[in-house]
Amino acid sequence: QKEVEQNSGPLSVPEGAIASLNCTYSDRVSQSFFWYRQYSGKSPELIMSIYSNGDKEDGRFTAQLNKASQYVSLLIRDSQPSDSATYLCAVMGTSSGSARQLTFGSGTQLTVLP
Amino acid sequence: DTGVSQDPRHKITKRGQNVTFRCDPISEHNRLYWYRQTLGQGPEFLTYFQNEAQLEKSRLLSDRFSAERPKGSFSTLEIQRTEQGDSAMYLCASSRATDTQYFGPGTRLTVL
């Protein structure tokens, strides 16, 4: 079992819709969670971090964390074509790795259709 | 703050050659990380520095890989005797005491 799992997609949504991206992690030790956006050929760009159970909102983005279910999600409201990218879920701190390293999922490819 | 910078952005080399990459972190970030990313995968952790001390190394980091961070500023990652399997994007990230890591643009390595 992978430590961080994401649906690879591709996920397609129409412009203006809500895009929902999901991520599960296997290690209950993990305490910090991040979403990065990565455009093709570019490096990951931080969108949000979340540390506590519940929702965290930043503009059109909402991250949700449920530690009991070991589940993290990212909602993108009013999706725009410029949101088309690969979204990477990252978890910090696992039993098998460094407390400081990020363990990434394989990413979900999102396409927002005009 | 200027962001994390990496040099070169692209490197093409022949199998068996040595290559060295440089990373300049965001100023005042005392933590520096190296990751490797192959097509269709998320980045994989390679190594981590706090100031000049290399605190963690992944099992992925074979003996052909070495990283340094003299004086706790910029860092270099050297790959000796490159193999075709080393072809990847090499990413550097930096952070302060908080957890949030900011990535540089990466160095894309192609080994022929």
PDB file of C-alpha atoms in Angstrom, chain A:
ATOM      1  CA  GLN A   1       0.000   0.000   0.000  1.00  0.00           C
ATOM      2  CA  LYS A   2       1.301   3.409  -0.969  1.00  0.00           C
ATOM      3  CA  GLU A   3       1.719   5.861   1.884  1.00  0.00           C
ATOM      4  CA  VAL A   4      -0.181   8.617   0.064  1.00  0.00           C
ATOM      5  CA  GLU A   5      -2.811   7.766  -2.519  1.00  0.00           C
ATOM      6  CA  GLN A   6      -4.636   9.964  -4.971  1.00  0.00           C
ATOM      7  CA  ASN A   7      -6.909   9.211  -7.883  1.00  0.00           C
ATOM      8  CA  SER A   8      -4.705   9.802 -10.902  1.00  0.00           C
ATOM      9  CA  GLY A   9      -7.603  11.060 -12.993  1.00  0.00           C
ATOM     10  CA  PRO A  10      -7.834  12.678 -15.343  1.00  0.00           C
ATOM     11  CA  LEU A  11     -10.625  14.666 -13.728  1.00  0.00           C
ATOM     12  CA  SER A  12     -12.558  16.979 -16.015  1.00  0.00           C
ATOM     13  CA  VAL A  13     -14.962  19.654 -14.821  1.00  0.00           C
ATOM     14  CA  PRO A  14     -16.694  22.472 -16.696  1.00  0.00           C
ATOM     15  CA  GLU A  15     -15.650  26.050 -16.086  1.00  0.00           C
ATOM     16  CA  GLY A  16     -17.373  27.486 -13.020  1.00  0.00           C
ATOM     17  CA  ALA A  17     -17.961  24.098 -11.389  1.00  0.00           C
ATOM     18  CA  ILE A  18     -16.487  22.764  -8.152  1.00  0.00           C
ATOM     19  CA  ALA A  19     -13.528  20.427  -8.534  1.00  0.00           C
ATOM     20  CA  SER A  20     -13.050  17.911  -5.728  1.00  0.00           C
ATOM     21  CA  LEU A  21      -9.664  16.262  -5.247  1.00  0.00           C
ATOM     22  CA  ASN A  22      -9.127  13.506  -2.728  1.00  0.00           C
ATOM     23  CA  CYS A  23      -6.155  12.023  -0.930  1.00  0.00           C
ATOM     24  CA  THR A  24      -5.740   9.279   1.657  1.00  0.00           C
ATOM     25  CA  TYR A  25      -2.676   8.539   3.731  1.00  0.00           C
ATOM     26  CA  SER A  26      -1.673   5.435   5.599  1.00  0.00           C
ATOM     27  CA  ASP A  27       0.402   6.665   8.542  1.00  0.00           C
ATOM     28  CA  ARG A  28      -1.376   8.041  11.606  1.00  0.00           C
ATOM     29  CA  VAL A  29       1.925   9.655  12.695  1.00  0.00           C
ATOM     30  CA  SER A  30       1.574  12.295   9.994  1.00  0.00           C
ATOM     31  CA  GLN A  31       0.633  15.719  11.299  1.00  0.00           C
ATOM     32  CA  SER A  32       1.089  18.181   8.427  1.00  0.00           C
ATOM     33  CA  PHE A  33      -0.628  18.100   5.067  1.00  0.00           C
ATOM     34  CA  PHE A  34      -0.113  20.124   1.919  1.00  0.00           C
ATOM     35  CA  TRP A  35      -1.589  20.623  -1.519  1.00  0.00           C
ATOM     36  CA  TYR A  36       0.678  21.638  -4.377  1.00  0.00           C
ATOM     37  CA  ARG A  37      -0.246  22.524  -7.932  1.00  0.00           C
ATOM     38  CA  GLN A  38       2.071  21.542 -10.755  1.00  0.00           C
ATOM     39  CA  TYR A  39       1.729  22.756 -14.308  1.00  0.00           C
ATOM     40  CA  SER A  40       3.223  20.562 -17.019  1.00  0.00           C
ATOM     41  CA  GLY A  41       6.997  20.909 -17.090  1.00  0.00           C
ATOM     42  CA  LYS A  42       7.065  23.167 -14.028  1.00  0.00           C
ATOM     43  CA  SER A  43       7.851  22.632 -10.363  1.00  0.00           C
ATOM     44  CA  PRO A  44       5.255  22.195  -7.575  1.00  0.00           C
ATOM     45  CA  GLU A  45       3.680  25.392  -6.280  1.00  0.00           C
ATOM     46  CA  LEU A  46       2.193  25.465  -2.787  1.00  0.00           C
ATOM     47  CA  ILE A  47      -1.564  26.045  -2.634  1.00  0.00           C
ATOM     48  CA  MET A  48      -2.437  25.291   0.971  1.00  0.00           C
ATOM     49  CA  SER A  49      -1.286  23.668   4.152  1.00  0.00           C
ATOM     50  CA  ILE A  50      -3.571  22.165   6.797  1.00  0.00           C
ATOM     51  CA  TYR A  51      -2.729  20.793  10.214  1.00  0.00           C
ATOM     52  CA  SER A  52      -6.001  20.493  12.155  1.00  0.00           C
ATOM     53  CA  ASN A  53      -9.191  18.563  11.528  1.00  0.00           C
ATOM     54  CA  GLY A  54     -11.828  20.537   9.669  1.00  0.00           C
ATOM     55  CA  ASP A  55     -11.879  22.985   6.818  1.00  0.00           C
ATOM     56  CA  LYS A  56      -9.428  25.711   5.849  1.00  0.00           C
ATOM     57  CA  GLU A  57     -10.407  28.226   3.198  1.00  0.00           C
ATOM     58  CA  ASP A  58      -8.211  30.459   1.065  1.00  0.00           C
ATOM     59  CA  GLY A  59      -9.963  32.248  -1.749  1.00  0.00           C
ATOM     60  CA  ARG A  60     -11.472  29.706  -4.116  1.00  0.00           C
ATOM     61  CA  PHE A  61      -9.653  26.835  -2.404  1.00  0.00           C
ATOM     62  CA  THR A  62     -10.828  24.832   0.619  1.00  0.00           C
ATOM     63  CA  ALA A  63      -8.773  22.081   2.196  1.00  0.00           C
ATOM     64  CA  GLN A  64     -10.459  19.520   4.416  1.00  0.00           C
ATOM     65  CA  LEU A  65      -8.713  17.212   6.854  1.00  0.00           C
ATOM     66  CA  ASN A  66     -10.102  14.209   8.715  1.00  0.00           C
ATOM     67  CA  LYS A  67      -7.352  12.542  10.714  1.00  0.00           C
ATOM     68  CA  ALA A  68      -9.616   9.772  12.015  1.00  0.00           C
ATOM     69  CA  SER A  69     -10.343   8.704   8.441  1.00  0.00           C
ATOM     70  CA  GLN A  70      -6.830   9.633   7.269  1.00  0.00           C
ATOM     71  CA  TYR A  71      -8.312  11.683   4.495  1.00  0.00           C
ATOM     72  CA  VAL A  72      -7.439  15.066   2.976  1.00  0.00           C
ATOM     73  CA  SER A  73      -9.318  16.814   0.221  1.00  0.00           C
ATOM     74  CA  LEU A  74      -9.103  19.988  -1.820  1.00  0.00           C
ATOM     75  CA  LEU A  75     -12.128  21.773  -3.237  1.00  0.00           C
ATOM     76  CA  ILE A  76     -11.716  24.346  -5.978  1.00  0.00           C
ATOM     77  CA  ARG A  77     -14.757  26.566  -6.386  1.00  0.00           C
ATOM     78  CA  ASP A  78     -15.579  28.443  -9.592  1.00  0.00           C
ATOM     79  CA  SER A  79     -12.988  26.393 -11.488  1.00  0.00           C
ATOM     80  CA  GLN A  80     -11.138  28.233 -14.235  1.00  0.00           C
ATOM     81  CA  PRO A  81      -9.237  26.865 -17.261  1.00  0.00           C
ATOM     82  CA  SER A  82      -6.076  28.225 -15.610  1.00  0.00           C
ATOM     83  CA  ASP A  83      -6.659  25.714 -12.789  1.00  0.00           C
ATOM     84  CA  SER A  84      -5.910  22.895 -15.232  1.00  0.00           C
ATOM     85  CA  ALA A  85      -2.857  21.214 -13.744  1.00  0.00           C
ATOM     86  CA  THR A  86      -1.745  18.233 -11.683  1.00  0.00           C
ATOM     87  CA  TYR A  87      -2.563  18.542  -7.995  1.00  0.00           C
ATOM     88  CA  LEU A  88      -0.199  16.858  -5.587  1.00  0.00           C
ATOM     89  CA  CYS A  89      -1.129  15.851  -2.058  1.00  0.00           C
ATOM     90  CA  ALA A  90       1.832  15.768   0.329  1.00  0.00           C
ATOM     91  CA  VAL A  91       2.145  14.514   3.869  1.00  0.00           C
ATOM     92  CA  MET A  92       4.908  15.430   6.279  1.00  0.00           C
ATOM     93  CA  GLY A  93       6.255  12.940   8.745  1.00  0.00           C
ATOM     94  CA  THR A  94       5.796   9.204   8.342  1.00  0.00           C
ATOM     95  CA  SER A  95       6.990   6.281  10.415  1.00  0.00           C
ATOM     96  CA  SER A  96       9.241   5.066   7.634  1.00  0.00           C
ATOM     97  CA  GLY A  97      10.754   8.390   6.716  1.00  0.00           C
ATOM     98  CA  SER A  98      12.145  11.592   8.074  1.00  0.00           C
ATOM     99  CA  ALA A  99       9.997  13.797  10.252  1.00  0.00           C
ATOM    100  CA  ARG A 100      10.770  16.613   7.836  1.00  0.00           C
ATOM    101  CA  GLN A 101      10.391  14.968   4.452  1.00  0.00           C
ATOM    102  CA  LEU A 102       7.311  15.345   2.322  1.00  0.00           C
ATOM    103  CA  THR A 103       5.770  12.143   0.987  1.00  0.00           C
ATOM    104  CA  PHE A 104       3.772  12.851  -2.152  1.00  0.00           C
ATOM    105  CA  GLY A 105       0.956  11.107  -3.912  1.00  0.00           C
ATOM    106  CA  SER A 106       1.219  10.576  -7.654  1.00  0.00           C
ATOM    107  CA  GLY A 107      -1.059  13.530  -8.304  1.00  0.00           C
ATOM    108  CA  THR A 108      -4.473  14.069  -9.851  1.00  0.00           C
ATOM    109  CA  GLN A 109      -4.601  15.642 -13.286  1.00  0.00           C
ATOM    110  CA  LEU A 110      -7.386  18.231 -13.466  1.00  0.00           C
ATOM    111  CA  THR A 111      -8.755  19.680 -16.681  1.00  0.00           C
ATOM    112  CA  VAL A 112     -11.217  22.575 -16.556  1.00  0.00           C
ATOM    113  CA  LEU A 113     -13.183  22.760 -19.774  1.00  0.00           C
ATOM    114  CA  PRO A 114     -14.139  26.233 -21.099  1.00  0.00           C
TER     115      PRO A 114
END
